[in-house]
């Protein structure tokens, strides 16, 4: 699998992600948005954005592993955060960093973060969906 992450000249370099991904492979993987559920469907980190971000990233990693992939195969992440404000960024980055350390990866594919009014249930503060390409 070959994915090249790029910050093209003329666009800002952002530490948390790259601006563009170029992928080659034969299987396109779309997953449902992952929320802060554990394997039994219990919400992890109720009221704790960092804990929920961490669990969402771990769930994305689990979903990818289940189809023979990893974060190295991700070409795009979309993140939905309830009542987003820029002041929440440190908590978001903390959760992402904790998950990255557990997964042994640096998840920096292109990403979009969207503030939303609500998710599926009131306890969920964040949802992350990923698109990946596998050989």
PDB file of C-alpha atoms in Angstrom:
ATOM      1  CA  UNK A   1       0.000   0.000   0.000  1.00  0.00           C
ATOM      2  CA  UNK A   2       1.398   3.345  -0.931  1.00  0.00           C
ATOM      3  CA  UNK A   3       0.026   6.503   0.600  1.00  0.00           C
ATOM      4  CA  UNK A   4       2.004   9.687   0.328  1.00  0.00           C
ATOM      5  CA  UNK A   5       1.052  12.554   2.620  1.00  0.00           C
ATOM      6  CA  UNK A   6       1.962  15.989   1.277  1.00  0.00           C
ATOM      7  CA  UNK A   7       1.880  19.646   2.272  1.00  0.00           C
ATOM      8  CA  UNK A   8       2.057  21.309  -1.163  1.00  0.00           C
ATOM      9  CA  UNK A   9       3.909  24.565  -1.519  1.00  0.00           C
ATOM     10  CA  UNK A  10       1.547  27.496  -1.125  1.00  0.00           C
ATOM     11  CA  UNK A  11      -0.564  25.821   1.600  1.00  0.00           C
ATOM     12  CA  UNK A  12       0.118  26.103   5.332  1.00  0.00           C
ATOM     13  CA  UNK A  13       1.855  23.284   7.154  1.00  0.00           C
ATOM     14  CA  UNK A  14      -0.391  22.131   9.984  1.00  0.00           C
ATOM     15  CA  UNK A  15       1.115  19.880  12.642  1.00  0.00           C
ATOM     16  CA  UNK A  16      -2.048  17.836  13.206  1.00  0.00           C
ATOM     17  CA  UNK A  17      -2.527  16.721   9.578  1.00  0.00           C
ATOM     18  CA  UNK A  18      -1.219  16.928   6.011  1.00  0.00           C
ATOM     19  CA  UNK A  19      -3.092  18.850   3.327  1.00  0.00           C
ATOM     20  CA  UNK A  20      -3.166  16.112   0.666  1.00  0.00           C
ATOM     21  CA  UNK A  21      -2.899  12.335   0.451  1.00  0.00           C
ATOM     22  CA  UNK A  22      -2.081  10.377  -2.679  1.00  0.00           C
ATOM     23  CA  UNK A  23      -3.120   6.727  -2.548  1.00  0.00           C
ATOM     24  CA  UNK A  24      -2.673   3.702  -4.720  1.00  0.00           C
ATOM     25  CA  UNK A  25      -4.388   0.422  -3.973  1.00  0.00           C
ATOM     26  CA  UNK A  26      -7.215  -1.820  -5.014  1.00  0.00           C
ATOM     27  CA  UNK A  27      -9.708  -1.692  -2.119  1.00  0.00           C
ATOM     28  CA  UNK A  28     -11.421   1.477  -0.938  1.00  0.00           C
ATOM     29  CA  UNK A  29     -12.547   1.262   2.697  1.00  0.00           C
ATOM     30  CA  UNK A  30     -15.305   3.476   4.104  1.00  0.00           C
ATOM     31  CA  UNK A  31     -16.236   3.045   7.737  1.00  0.00           C
ATOM     32  CA  UNK A  32     -19.100   4.238   9.851  1.00  0.00           C
ATOM     33  CA  UNK A  33     -18.279   7.138  12.120  1.00  0.00           C
ATOM     34  CA  UNK A  34     -16.678   5.780  15.271  1.00  0.00           C
ATOM     35  CA  UNK A  35     -17.907   7.096  18.604  1.00  0.00           C
ATOM     36  CA  UNK A  36     -16.581   6.554  22.133  1.00  0.00           C
ATOM     37  CA  UNK A  37     -18.059   3.098  22.649  1.00  0.00           C
ATOM     38  CA  UNK A  38     -16.096   0.193  24.045  1.00  0.00           C
ATOM     39  CA  UNK A  39     -16.549  -3.307  22.593  1.00  0.00           C
ATOM     40  CA  UNK A  40     -19.728  -3.791  24.651  1.00  0.00           C
ATOM     41  CA  UNK A  41     -21.332  -0.548  23.433  1.00  0.00           C
ATOM     42  CA  UNK A  42     -20.715   1.357  26.669  1.00  0.00           C
ATOM     43  CA  UNK A  43     -19.746   5.022  26.299  1.00  0.00           C
ATOM     44  CA  UNK A  44     -16.167   5.703  27.404  1.00  0.00           C
ATOM     45  CA  UNK A  45     -15.267   9.042  28.993  1.00  0.00           C
ATOM     46  CA  UNK A  46     -18.716  10.551  29.441  1.00  0.00           C
ATOM     47  CA  UNK A  47     -18.234  14.330  29.590  1.00  0.00           C
ATOM     48  CA  UNK A  48     -14.480  14.036  28.830  1.00  0.00           C
ATOM     49  CA  UNK A  49     -13.604  15.193  25.301  1.00  0.00           C
ATOM     50  CA  UNK A  50      -9.992  13.960  25.410  1.00  0.00           C
ATOM     51  CA  UNK A  51     -11.046  10.478  26.569  1.00  0.00           C
ATOM     52  CA  UNK A  52     -13.703  10.278  23.877  1.00  0.00           C
ATOM     53  CA  UNK A  53     -11.323  11.412  21.135  1.00  0.00           C
ATOM     54  CA  UNK A  54      -8.870   8.751  22.289  1.00  0.00           C
ATOM     55  CA  UNK A  55     -11.539   6.033  22.206  1.00  0.00           C
ATOM     56  CA  UNK A  56     -12.763   7.123  18.768  1.00  0.00           C
ATOM     57  CA  UNK A  57      -9.234   6.898  17.328  1.00  0.00           C
ATOM     58  CA  UNK A  58      -8.750   3.497  18.984  1.00  0.00           C
ATOM     59  CA  UNK A  59     -12.032   2.332  17.443  1.00  0.00           C
ATOM     60  CA  UNK A  60     -10.920   3.534  14.014  1.00  0.00           C
ATOM     61  CA  UNK A  61      -7.706   1.538  14.536  1.00  0.00           C
ATOM     62  CA  UNK A  62      -9.724  -1.542  15.519  1.00  0.00           C
ATOM     63  CA  UNK A  63     -11.987  -1.202  12.482  1.00  0.00           C
ATOM     64  CA  UNK A  64      -8.988  -0.852  10.175  1.00  0.00           C
ATOM     65  CA  UNK A  65      -7.232  -3.858  11.715  1.00  0.00           C
ATOM     66  CA  UNK A  66     -10.427  -5.857  11.227  1.00  0.00           C
ATOM     67  CA  UNK A  67     -10.143  -5.445   7.458  1.00  0.00           C
ATOM     68  CA  UNK A  68      -6.371  -5.887   7.272  1.00  0.00           C
ATOM     69  CA  UNK A  69      -5.436  -2.213   7.468  1.00  0.00           C
ATOM     70  CA  UNK A  70      -3.927   0.371   9.778  1.00  0.00           C
ATOM     71  CA  UNK A  71      -3.662   4.138  10.109  1.00  0.00           C
ATOM     72  CA  UNK A  72      -0.941   3.939   7.459  1.00  0.00           C
ATOM     73  CA  UNK A  73      -3.758   3.202   4.980  1.00  0.00           C
ATOM     74  CA  UNK A  74      -5.975   6.179   5.907  1.00  0.00           C
ATOM     75  CA  UNK A  75      -6.352   8.814   3.209  1.00  0.00           C
ATOM     76  CA  UNK A  76      -8.933  11.060   4.942  1.00  0.00           C
ATOM     77  CA  UNK A  77     -10.423  11.607   8.389  1.00  0.00           C
ATOM     78  CA  UNK A  78     -13.601  13.541   9.144  1.00  0.00           C
ATOM     79  CA  UNK A  79     -14.208  14.525  12.767  1.00  0.00           C
ATOM     80  CA  UNK A  80     -17.485  15.781  14.200  1.00  0.00           C
ATOM     81  CA  UNK A  81     -17.382  17.501  17.611  1.00  0.00           C
ATOM     82  CA  UNK A  82     -20.441  18.619  19.563  1.00  0.00           C
ATOM     83  CA  UNK A  83     -20.458  22.362  20.335  1.00  0.00           C
ATOM     84  CA  UNK A  84     -16.961  22.865  18.915  1.00  0.00           C
ATOM     85  CA  UNK A  85     -14.978  25.944  19.867  1.00  0.00           C
ATOM     86  CA  UNK A  86     -11.267  26.550  19.226  1.00  0.00           C
ATOM     87  CA  UNK A  87     -10.666  26.415  22.989  1.00  0.00           C
ATOM     88  CA  UNK A  88     -11.365  22.668  22.806  1.00  0.00           C
ATOM     89  CA  UNK A  89      -8.384  22.027  20.512  1.00  0.00           C
ATOM     90  CA  UNK A  90      -5.920  21.179  23.347  1.00  0.00           C
ATOM     91  CA  UNK A  91      -8.298  18.476  24.632  1.00  0.00           C
ATOM     92  CA  UNK A  92      -8.796  17.142  21.120  1.00  0.00           C
ATOM     93  CA  UNK A  93      -5.032  16.980  20.525  1.00  0.00           C
ATOM     94  CA  UNK A  94      -4.462  15.354  23.928  1.00  0.00           C
ATOM     95  CA  UNK A  95      -6.894  12.551  23.102  1.00  0.00           C
ATOM     96  CA  UNK A  96      -5.416  12.073  19.634  1.00  0.00           C
ATOM     97  CA  UNK A  97      -1.890  11.940  21.074  1.00  0.00           C
ATOM     98  CA  UNK A  98      -2.868   9.332  23.693  1.00  0.00           C
ATOM     99  CA  UNK A  99      -4.456   7.145  21.017  1.00  0.00           C
ATOM    100  CA  UNK A 100      -1.469   7.586  18.697  1.00  0.00           C
ATOM    101  CA  UNK A 101       0.871   6.467  21.481  1.00  0.00           C
ATOM    102  CA  UNK A 102      -1.241   3.368  22.168  1.00  0.00           C
ATOM    103  CA  UNK A 103      -1.502   2.555  18.459  1.00  0.00           C
ATOM    104  CA  UNK A 104       2.150   3.340  17.735  1.00  0.00           C
ATOM    105  CA  UNK A 105       1.222   5.673  14.881  1.00  0.00           C
ATOM    106  CA  UNK A 106       1.101   9.324  13.937  1.00  0.00           C
ATOM    107  CA  UNK A 107      -2.379   9.773  12.399  1.00  0.00           C
ATOM    108  CA  UNK A 108      -1.865  12.828  10.191  1.00  0.00           C
ATOM    109  CA  UNK A 109      -3.822  12.216   6.976  1.00  0.00           C
ATOM    110  CA  UNK A 110      -5.861  15.084   5.581  1.00  0.00           C
ATOM    111  CA  UNK A 111      -8.729  15.816   7.908  1.00  0.00           C
ATOM    112  CA  UNK A 112     -11.784  17.940   8.363  1.00  0.00           C
ATOM    113  CA  UNK A 113     -13.118  18.921  11.797  1.00  0.00           C
ATOM    114  CA  UNK A 114     -16.747  20.012  11.927  1.00  0.00           C
ATOM    115  CA  UNK A 115     -18.696  21.421  14.848  1.00  0.00           C
ATOM    116  CA  UNK A 116     -22.144  19.882  15.176  1.00  0.00           C
ATOM    117  CA  UNK A 117     -25.150  20.486  17.433  1.00  0.00           C
ATOM    118  CA  UNK A 118     -25.489  16.834  18.496  1.00  0.00           C
ATOM    119  CA  UNK A 119     -24.523  13.273  17.655  1.00  0.00           C
ATOM    120  CA  UNK A 120     -26.422   9.988  17.974  1.00  0.00           C
ATOM    121  CA  UNK A 121     -26.859  10.158  21.777  1.00  0.00           C
ATOM    122  CA  UNK A 122     -26.260  13.029  24.224  1.00  0.00           C
ATOM    123  CA  UNK A 123     -23.274  11.280  25.868  1.00  0.00           C
ATOM    124  CA  UNK A 124     -21.237  11.278  22.660  1.00  0.00           C
ATOM    125  CA  UNK A 125     -19.084  14.370  22.170  1.00  0.00           C
ATOM    126  CA  UNK A 126     -17.088  13.289  19.094  1.00  0.00           C
ATOM    127  CA  UNK A 127     -17.356  10.996  16.077  1.00  0.00           C
ATOM    128  CA  UNK A 128     -14.556  10.128  13.655  1.00  0.00           C
ATOM    129  CA  UNK A 129     -14.937   8.549  10.236  1.00  0.00           C
ATOM    130  CA  UNK A 130     -12.101   7.382   8.051  1.00  0.00           C
ATOM    131  CA  UNK A 131     -11.531   6.477   4.436  1.00  0.00           C
ATOM    132  CA  UNK A 132      -8.674   4.112   3.671  1.00  0.00           C
ATOM    133  CA  UNK A 133      -7.161   2.413   0.636  1.00  0.00           C
ATOM    134  CA  UNK A 134      -5.788  -1.129   0.883  1.00  0.00           C
ATOM    135  CA  UNK A 135      -3.880  -3.262  -1.606  1.00  0.00           C
TER     136      UNK A 135
END
